[in-house]
PDB file of C-alpha atoms in Angstrom:
ATOM      1  CA  ALA A  29     147.107  35.325  48.261  1.00 75.00           C
ATOM      2  CA  GLN A  30     150.011  37.168  47.071  1.00 82.00           C
ATOM      3  CA  SER A  31     150.197  39.713  44.118  1.00 89.00           C
ATOM      4  CA  VAL A  32     152.513  41.896  42.405  1.00 94.00           C
ATOM      5  CA  THR A  33     152.615  44.829  40.818  1.00 95.00           C
ATOM      6  CA  GLN A  34     155.193  46.467  38.084  1.00 96.00           C
ATOM      7  CA  PRO A  35     153.614  49.842  37.169  1.00 95.00           C
ATOM      8  CA  ASP A  36     155.397  50.937  33.609  1.00 95.00           C
ATOM      9  CA  ILE A  37     154.956  48.375  31.138  1.00 94.00           C
ATOM     10  CA  HIS A  38     157.494  49.879  28.577  1.00 96.00           C
ATOM     11  CA  ILE A  39     160.636  51.838  29.684  1.00 97.00           C
ATOM     12  CA  THR A  40     163.175  53.391  27.103  1.00 97.00           C
ATOM     13  CA  VAL A  41     166.631  53.954  28.170  1.00 97.00           C
ATOM     14  CA  SER A  42     169.289  55.645  26.168  1.00 97.00           C
ATOM     15  CA  GLU A  43     173.083  53.393  26.584  1.00 97.00           C
ATOM     16  CA  GLY A  44     174.550  54.236  29.781  1.00 97.00           C
ATOM     17  CA  ALA A  45     171.984  55.550  31.184  1.00 98.00           C
ATOM     18  CA  SER A  46     170.992  54.424  34.898  1.00 98.00           C
ATOM     19  CA  LEU A  47     167.817  52.121  34.790  1.00 98.00           C
ATOM     20  CA  GLU A  48     165.307  51.656  37.661  1.00 98.00           C
ATOM     21  CA  LEU A  49     162.251  49.322  37.130  1.00 98.00           C
ATOM     22  CA  ARG A  50     159.491  49.351  40.086  1.00 98.00           C
ATOM     23  CA  CYS A  51     158.092  46.336  41.739  1.00 97.00           C
ATOM     24  CA  ASN A  52     155.036  46.521  44.502  1.00 96.00           C
ATOM     25  CA  TYR A  53     153.946  43.233  46.107  1.00 94.00           C
ATOM     26  CA  SER A  54     151.273  42.268  48.131  1.00 91.00           C
ATOM     27  CA  TYR A  55     152.166  39.311  51.111  1.00 84.00           C
ATOM     28  CA  GLY A  56     150.703  39.132  54.352  1.00 75.00           C
ATOM     29  CA  ALA A  57     154.288  37.313  55.540  1.00 77.00           C
ATOM     30  CA  THR A  58     157.955  37.892  55.067  1.00 76.00           C
ATOM     31  CA  PRO A  59     158.268  38.019  50.936  1.00 85.00           C
ATOM     32  CA  TYR A  60     160.664  35.808  49.207  1.00 90.00           C
ATOM     33  CA  LEU A  61     161.268  38.397  46.151  1.00 93.00           C
ATOM     34  CA  PHE A  62     162.695  37.635  42.833  1.00 94.00           C
ATOM     35  CA  TRP A  63     163.749  39.735  39.619  1.00 96.00           C
ATOM     36  CA  TYR A  64     163.964  37.814  36.371  1.00 95.00           C
ATOM     37  CA  VAL A  65     164.827  38.679  33.049  1.00 96.00           C
ATOM     38  CA  GLN A  66     163.682  37.257  30.040  1.00 92.00           C
ATOM     39  CA  SER A  67     165.319  38.111  26.415  1.00 87.00           C
ATOM     40  CA  PRO A  68     163.730  36.531  23.242  1.00 78.00           C
ATOM     41  CA  GLY A  69     163.720  32.899  22.543  1.00 71.00           C
ATOM     42  CA  GLN A  70     165.527  32.197  26.094  1.00 76.00           C
ATOM     43  CA  GLY A  71     164.040  30.991  29.411  1.00 80.00           C
ATOM     44  CA  LEU A  72     163.957  33.183  32.373  1.00 89.00           C
ATOM     45  CA  GLN A  73     167.010  33.726  33.872  1.00 91.00           C
ATOM     46  CA  LEU A  74     167.211  35.207  37.608  1.00 91.00           C
ATOM     47  CA  LEU A  75     169.019  38.128  38.496  1.00 95.00           C
ATOM     48  CA  LEU A  76     168.602  38.563  41.824  1.00 94.00           C
ATOM     49  CA  LYS A  77     166.646  37.092  45.254  1.00 92.00           C
ATOM     50  CA  TYR A  78     166.055  38.755  48.292  1.00 92.00           C
ATOM     51  CA  PHE A  79     164.732  36.484  51.189  1.00 86.00           C
ATOM     52  CA  SER A  80     165.802  38.183  53.999  1.00 84.00           C
ATOM     53  CA  GLY A  81     169.173  40.429  55.923  1.00 86.00           C
ATOM     54  CA  ASP A  82     170.324  43.153  54.004  1.00 89.00           C
ATOM     55  CA  THR A  83     167.827  45.256  52.196  1.00 92.00           C
ATOM     56  CA  LEU A  84     169.945  46.147  49.359  1.00 96.00           C
ATOM     57  CA  VAL A  85     170.717  43.078  47.223  1.00 96.00           C
ATOM     58  CA  GLN A  86     173.140  42.292  44.677  1.00 96.00           C
ATOM     59  CA  GLY A  87     172.676  40.127  41.828  1.00 96.00           C
ATOM     60  CA  ILE A  88     173.907  39.609  38.388  1.00 95.00           C
ATOM     61  CA  LYS A  89     174.768  42.152  35.523  1.00 95.00           C
ATOM     62  CA  GLY A  90     175.347  44.748  37.421  1.00 97.00           C
ATOM     63  CA  PHE A  91     171.959  44.608  38.785  1.00 98.00           C
ATOM     64  CA  GLU A  92     170.643  45.689  42.398  1.00 98.00           C
ATOM     65  CA  ALA A  93     167.497  45.947  43.998  1.00 98.00           C
ATOM     66  CA  GLU A  94     166.250  47.546  47.473  1.00 97.00           C
ATOM     67  CA  PHE A  95     163.363  46.037  49.565  1.00 95.00           C
ATOM     68  CA  LYS A  96     161.716  48.770  50.905  1.00 94.00           C
ATOM     69  CA  ARG A  97     159.170  46.721  53.583  1.00 92.00           C
ATOM     70  CA  SER A  98     157.605  50.411  54.293  1.00 92.00           C
ATOM     71  CA  GLN A  99     156.424  50.617  50.778  1.00 94.00           C
ATOM     72  CA  SER A 100     156.058  47.474  49.889  1.00 93.00           C
ATOM     73  CA  SER A 101     158.589  47.752  47.437  1.00 96.00           C
ATOM     74  CA  PHE A 102     161.383  45.777  45.921  1.00 97.00           C
ATOM     75  CA  ASN A 103     162.753  48.010  42.620  1.00 98.00           C
ATOM     76  CA  LEU A 104     165.398  47.023  40.378  1.00 98.00           C
ATOM     77  CA  ARG A 105     168.249  49.252  39.757  1.00 98.00           C
ATOM     78  CA  LYS A 106     171.091  49.340  37.214  1.00 98.00           C
ATOM     79  CA  PRO A 107     173.613  52.493  37.008  1.00 97.00           C
ATOM     80  CA  SER A 108     174.924  51.729  32.988  1.00 97.00           C
ATOM     81  CA  VAL A 109     172.585  50.166  31.002  1.00 97.00           C
ATOM     82  CA  HIS A 110     174.050  48.281  28.112  1.00 96.00           C
ATOM     83  CA  TRP A 111     172.502  47.501  24.758  1.00 96.00           C
ATOM     84  CA  SER A 112     172.547  43.717  25.906  1.00 95.00           C
ATOM     85  CA  ASP A 113     170.053  44.673  28.996  1.00 96.00           C
ATOM     86  CA  ALA A 114     167.505  44.954  26.517  1.00 96.00           C
ATOM     87  CA  ALA A 115     164.368  42.417  27.422  1.00 96.00           C
ATOM     88  CA  GLU A 116     161.865  41.917  29.455  1.00 94.00           C
ATOM     89  CA  TYR A 117     162.354  41.924  33.309  1.00 97.00           C
ATOM     90  CA  PHE A 118     159.644  40.312  35.976  1.00 96.00           C
ATOM     91  CA  CYS A 119     159.133  40.757  39.753  1.00 96.00           C
ATOM     92  CA  ALA A 120     158.040  37.642  41.304  1.00 94.00           C
ATOM     93  CA  VAL A 121     156.890  36.742  44.983  1.00 92.00           C
ATOM     94  CA  GLY A 122     157.326  33.951  46.004  1.00 87.00           C
ATOM     95  CA  ALA A 123     155.743  31.751  49.391  1.00 77.00           C
ATOM     96  CA  ASN A 124     156.505  28.804  51.275  1.00 72.00           C
ATOM     97  CA  ASP A 125     154.373  26.232  49.058  1.00 72.00           C
ATOM     98  CA  TYR A 126     157.118  27.094  46.359  1.00 78.00           C
ATOM     99  CA  LYS A 127     154.476  29.017  44.253  1.00 84.00           C
ATOM    100  CA  LEU A 128     155.752  32.122  42.343  1.00 88.00           C
ATOM    101  CA  SER A 129     153.262  34.890  41.356  1.00 90.00           C
ATOM    102  CA  PHE A 130     154.603  37.172  38.862  1.00 93.00           C
ATOM    103  CA  GLY A 131     153.949  40.829  37.699  1.00 94.00           C
ATOM    104  CA  ALA A 132     152.758  41.520  34.348  1.00 93.00           C
ATOM    105  CA  GLY A 133     156.288  42.599  33.583  1.00 95.00           C
ATOM    106  CA  THR A 134     158.421  45.781  32.337  1.00 96.00           C
ATOM    107  CA  THR A 135     159.531  45.574  28.694  1.00 95.00           C
ATOM    108  CA  VAL A 136     163.247  47.708  28.784  1.00 97.00           C
ATOM    109  CA  THR A 137     164.597  49.029  25.005  1.00 97.00           C
ATOM    110  CA  VAL A 138     167.860  50.206  24.818  1.00 97.00           C
ATOM    111  CA  ARG A 139     168.084  52.841  22.819  1.00 96.00           C
ATOM    112  CA  ALA A 140     172.041  53.660  21.373  1.00 91.00           C
TER     113      ALA A 140
ATOM    114  CA  GLY B   9     173.560  26.400  37.271  1.00 65.00           C
ATOM    115  CA  ALA B  10     171.241  24.245  37.224  1.00 70.00           C
ATOM    116  CA  VAL B  11     169.639  23.498  33.663  1.00 87.00           C
ATOM    117  CA  VAL B  12     166.012  22.355  32.801  1.00 92.00           C
ATOM    118  CA  SER B  13     165.179  21.757  29.424  1.00 93.00           C
ATOM    119  CA  GLN B  14     161.757  21.572  27.673  1.00 95.00           C
ATOM    120  CA  HIS B  15     160.769  19.773  24.324  1.00 96.00           C
ATOM    121  CA  PRO B  16     159.737  20.625  21.761  1.00 96.00           C
ATOM    122  CA  SER B  17     160.741  24.095  22.137  1.00 94.00           C
ATOM    123  CA  TRP B  18     158.358  24.717  18.843  1.00 95.00           C
ATOM    124  CA  VAL B  19     154.859  22.692  18.194  1.00 97.00           C
ATOM    125  CA  ILE B  20     152.305  23.180  15.688  1.00 97.00           C
ATOM    126  CA  CYS B  21     149.305  21.004  15.617  1.00 96.00           C
ATOM    127  CA  LYS B  22     145.478  20.843  13.887  1.00 96.00           C
ATOM    128  CA  SER B  23     142.821  21.398  16.623  1.00 97.00           C
ATOM    129  CA  GLY B  24     141.289  18.333  18.436  1.00 96.00           C
ATOM    130  CA  THR B  25     144.986  16.916  18.509  1.00 97.00           C
ATOM    131  CA  SER B  26     146.680  16.350  21.619  1.00 97.00           C
ATOM    132  CA  VAL B  27     150.278  17.687  22.588  1.00 97.00           C
ATOM    133  CA  LYS B  28     152.733  16.520  24.682  1.00 97.00           C
ATOM    134  CA  ILE B  29     155.120  19.117  26.120  1.00 97.00           C
ATOM    135  CA  GLU B  30     158.495  17.362  28.269  1.00 97.00           C
ATOM    136  CA  CYS B  31     160.129  19.302  30.941  1.00 96.00           C
ATOM    137  CA  ARG B  32     163.394  17.685  32.462  1.00 95.00           C
ATOM    138  CA  SER B  33     166.074  19.001  35.315  1.00 92.00           C
ATOM    139  CA  LEU B  34     168.995  17.667  33.688  1.00 91.00           C
ATOM    140  CA  ASP B  35     171.381  17.734  36.579  1.00 88.00           C
ATOM    141  CA  PHE B  36     169.206  17.811  39.467  1.00 88.00           C
ATOM    142  CA  GLN B  37     166.327  16.134  40.833  1.00 89.00           C
ATOM    143  CA  ALA B  38     163.098  17.536  41.116  1.00 89.00           C
ATOM    144  CA  THR B  39     160.050  16.167  43.554  1.00 88.00           C
ATOM    145  CA  THR B  40     158.323  19.199  42.301  1.00 91.00           C
ATOM    146  CA  MET B  41     157.437  21.099  39.408  1.00 94.00           C
ATOM    147  CA  PHE B  42     155.861  23.790  37.949  1.00 94.00           C
ATOM    148  CA  TRP B  43     153.580  24.883  35.414  1.00 96.00           C
ATOM    149  CA  TYR B  44     153.069  28.348  34.017  1.00 95.00           C
ATOM    150  CA  ARG B  45     151.313  29.686  30.883  1.00 96.00           C
ATOM    151  CA  GLN B  46     152.183  32.772  29.318  1.00 91.00           C
ATOM    152  CA  PHE B  47     150.396  34.723  26.513  1.00 85.00           C
ATOM    153  CA  PRO B  48     152.043  37.397  24.396  1.00 80.00           C
ATOM    154  CA  LYS B  49     152.924  40.594  25.799  1.00 77.00           C
ATOM    155  CA  GLN B  50     151.577  39.314  29.412  1.00 82.00           C
ATOM    156  CA  SER B  51     152.969  37.792  32.452  1.00 87.00           C
ATOM    157  CA  LEU B  52     153.376  33.887  33.141  1.00 91.00           C
ATOM    158  CA  MET B  53     150.655  32.407  34.934  1.00 93.00           C
ATOM    159  CA  LEU B  54     151.036  29.618  37.229  1.00 93.00           C
ATOM    160  CA  MET B  55     148.377  26.605  35.787  1.00 95.00           C
ATOM    161  CA  ALA B  56     149.428  23.606  38.096  1.00 95.00           C
ATOM    162  CA  THR B  57     152.173  22.088  40.651  1.00 93.00           C
ATOM    163  CA  SER B  58     153.226  18.514  39.025  1.00 93.00           C
ATOM    164  CA  ASN B  59     153.931  15.989  42.416  1.00 89.00           C
ATOM    165  CA  GLU B  60     156.327  13.035  41.886  1.00 88.00           C
ATOM    166  CA  GLY B  61     154.509  10.139  42.756  1.00 86.00           C
ATOM    167  CA  SER B  62     151.446  11.642  43.111  1.00 88.00           C
ATOM    168  CA  LYS B  63     148.702  13.729  41.573  1.00 91.00           C
ATOM    169  CA  ALA B  64     149.240  17.265  40.065  1.00 94.00           C
ATOM    170  CA  THR B  65     147.604  20.339  41.817  1.00 94.00           C
ATOM    171  CA  TYR B  66     145.912  22.846  39.819  1.00 96.00           C
ATOM    172  CA  GLU B  67     145.465  26.256  40.128  1.00 94.00           C
ATOM    173  CA  GLN B  68     141.888  27.832  40.080  1.00 93.00           C
ATOM    174  CA  GLY B  69     140.051  28.012  36.568  1.00 94.00           C
ATOM    175  CA  VAL B  70     142.637  25.604  34.806  1.00 95.00           C
ATOM    176  CA  GLU B  71     141.074  22.586  33.494  1.00 94.00           C
ATOM    177  CA  LYS B  72     142.687  19.102  34.922  1.00 93.00           C
ATOM    178  CA  ASP B  73     141.022  17.193  32.156  1.00 95.00           C
ATOM    179  CA  LYS B  74     142.538  19.614  29.571  1.00 96.00           C
ATOM    180  CA  PHE B  75     146.349  19.658  30.784  1.00 97.00           C
ATOM    181  CA  LEU B  76     147.269  16.188  32.509  1.00 96.00           C
ATOM    182  CA  ILE B  77     150.051  16.358  34.110  1.00 95.00           C
ATOM    183  CA  ASN B  78     152.206  13.668  34.848  1.00 92.00           C
ATOM    184  CA  HIS B  79     155.564  13.089  37.182  1.00 91.00           C
ATOM    185  CA  ALA B  80     156.508   9.997  36.692  1.00 84.00           C
ATOM    186  CA  SER B  81     160.138  10.614  38.142  1.00 91.00           C
ATOM    187  CA  LEU B  82     162.068  12.660  39.543  1.00 91.00           C
ATOM    188  CA  THR B  83     163.796  14.560  36.120  1.00 93.00           C
ATOM    189  CA  LEU B  84     160.898  14.478  34.304  1.00 95.00           C
ATOM    190  CA  SER B  85     157.276  16.392  34.021  1.00 96.00           C
ATOM    191  CA  THR B  86     154.839  16.319  30.903  1.00 96.00           C
ATOM    192  CA  LEU B  87     152.035  18.348  29.953  1.00 97.00           C
ATOM    193  CA  THR B  88     149.520  16.852  27.570  1.00 97.00           C
ATOM    194  CA  VAL B  89     147.159  19.495  26.205  1.00 97.00           C
ATOM    195  CA  THR B  90     144.568  17.337  24.869  1.00 97.00           C
ATOM    196  CA  SER B  91     142.008  18.065  22.454  1.00 96.00           C
ATOM    197  CA  ALA B  92     143.557  21.301  21.969  1.00 96.00           C
ATOM    198  CA  HIS B  93     142.155  24.193  20.597  1.00 96.00           C
ATOM    199  CA  PRO B  94     142.850  27.891  18.877  1.00 96.00           C
ATOM    200  CA  GLU B  95     142.382  29.147  22.473  1.00 95.00           C
ATOM    201  CA  ASP B  96     145.232  27.119  24.016  1.00 96.00           C
ATOM    202  CA  SER B  97     147.685  28.552  21.986  1.00 96.00           C
ATOM    203  CA  SER B  98     150.088  29.854  24.169  1.00 95.00           C
ATOM    204  CA  PHE B  99     153.955  29.830  25.613  1.00 94.00           C
ATOM    205  CA  TYR B 100     154.038  27.114  28.031  1.00 96.00           C
ATOM    206  CA  ILE B 101     156.863  27.387  30.832  1.00 96.00           C
ATOM    207  CA  CYS B 102     157.684  24.904  32.983  1.00 95.00           C
ATOM    208  CA  SER B 103     160.478  25.416  36.444  1.00 93.00           C
ATOM    209  CA  ALA B 104     161.929  23.194  38.859  1.00 91.00           C
ATOM    210  CA  PRO B 105     162.965  24.370  42.193  1.00 87.00           C
ATOM    211  CA  ARG B 106     166.231  23.493  43.748  1.00 80.00           C
ATOM    212  CA  GLY B 107     168.202  24.576  47.117  1.00 66.00           C
ATOM    213  CA  THR B 108     166.700  24.673  50.634  1.00 58.00           C
ATOM    214  CA  SER B 109     163.225  23.930  51.604  1.00 58.00           C
ATOM    215  CA  GLY B 110     160.097  26.121  51.240  1.00 57.00           C
ATOM    216  CA  GLY B 111     160.293  29.511  49.211  1.00 56.00           C
ATOM    217  CA  ALA B 112     163.424  30.365  49.444  1.00 59.00           C
ATOM    218  CA  GLN B 113     164.149  27.957  46.738  1.00 69.00           C
ATOM    219  CA  GLU B 114     165.678  29.155  43.498  1.00 78.00           C
ATOM    220  CA  GLN B 115     163.690  28.246  40.257  1.00 84.00           C
ATOM    221  CA  PHE B 116     165.043  27.222  37.383  1.00 89.00           C
ATOM    222  CA  PHE B 117     163.071  27.698  34.258  1.00 91.00           C
ATOM    223  CA  GLY B 118     162.878  25.925  31.070  1.00 93.00           C
ATOM    224  CA  PRO B 119     163.440  27.438  28.062  1.00 91.00           C
ATOM    225  CA  GLY B 120     159.437  27.366  27.451  1.00 93.00           C
ATOM    226  CA  THR B 121     157.575  25.584  24.272  1.00 96.00           C
ATOM    227  CA  ARG B 122     155.573  27.718  22.117  1.00 95.00           C
ATOM    228  CA  LEU B 123     152.077  26.087  21.015  1.00 96.00           C
ATOM    229  CA  THR B 124     150.275  26.982  17.801  1.00 96.00           C
ATOM    230  CA  VAL B 125     146.986  24.955  17.225  1.00 96.00           C
ATOM    231  CA  LEU B 126     145.672  25.814  13.550  1.00 96.00           C
TER     232      LEU B 126
END
């Protein structure tokens, strides 16, 4: 069975600073990896996904993530954070049966 | 992008009553939908897979008699919480995959339904 670990429960970052959210996964085969963002009162929005190919994936809103098989990681990054990036971020791993396993989430607070 | 809606967005009910939550894929057909449960400040936990025209499959530990799922059409799945109790209070989210087959499908999530049982 697949599983995801997000080691950071809460991160506070200054507006304009860089952001990195960590994600480690456990899965026996080639993983399908996703990052979602959840804002209060909103549904989950897909930021980016990795299935195969280039290990550096570009997503929406200026986010990118790098898949590192040797480290079983799929960390999310953004070079310059905006106040609107304050939200809950979830890393997820998917299998061929379409089911997703989510990490516990990381809450991002952006300070002015 | 694809849109998945949920209704209602928020419901309060008395203990012992049943509540139905609808999940609709508005601009695509979904033979499979998923129901998740999210406790405050926690992750999403998959409850069940809703299959159009057949029985739902439930994750281990989820009571199928309490959480009834019906996927009557290619655009609608319903989750009925039967004889609800305060411990059933939670945020329920559905999703529907669209795209290529297998795990590479992108899943589109509904906005969620907040259930509060008094």
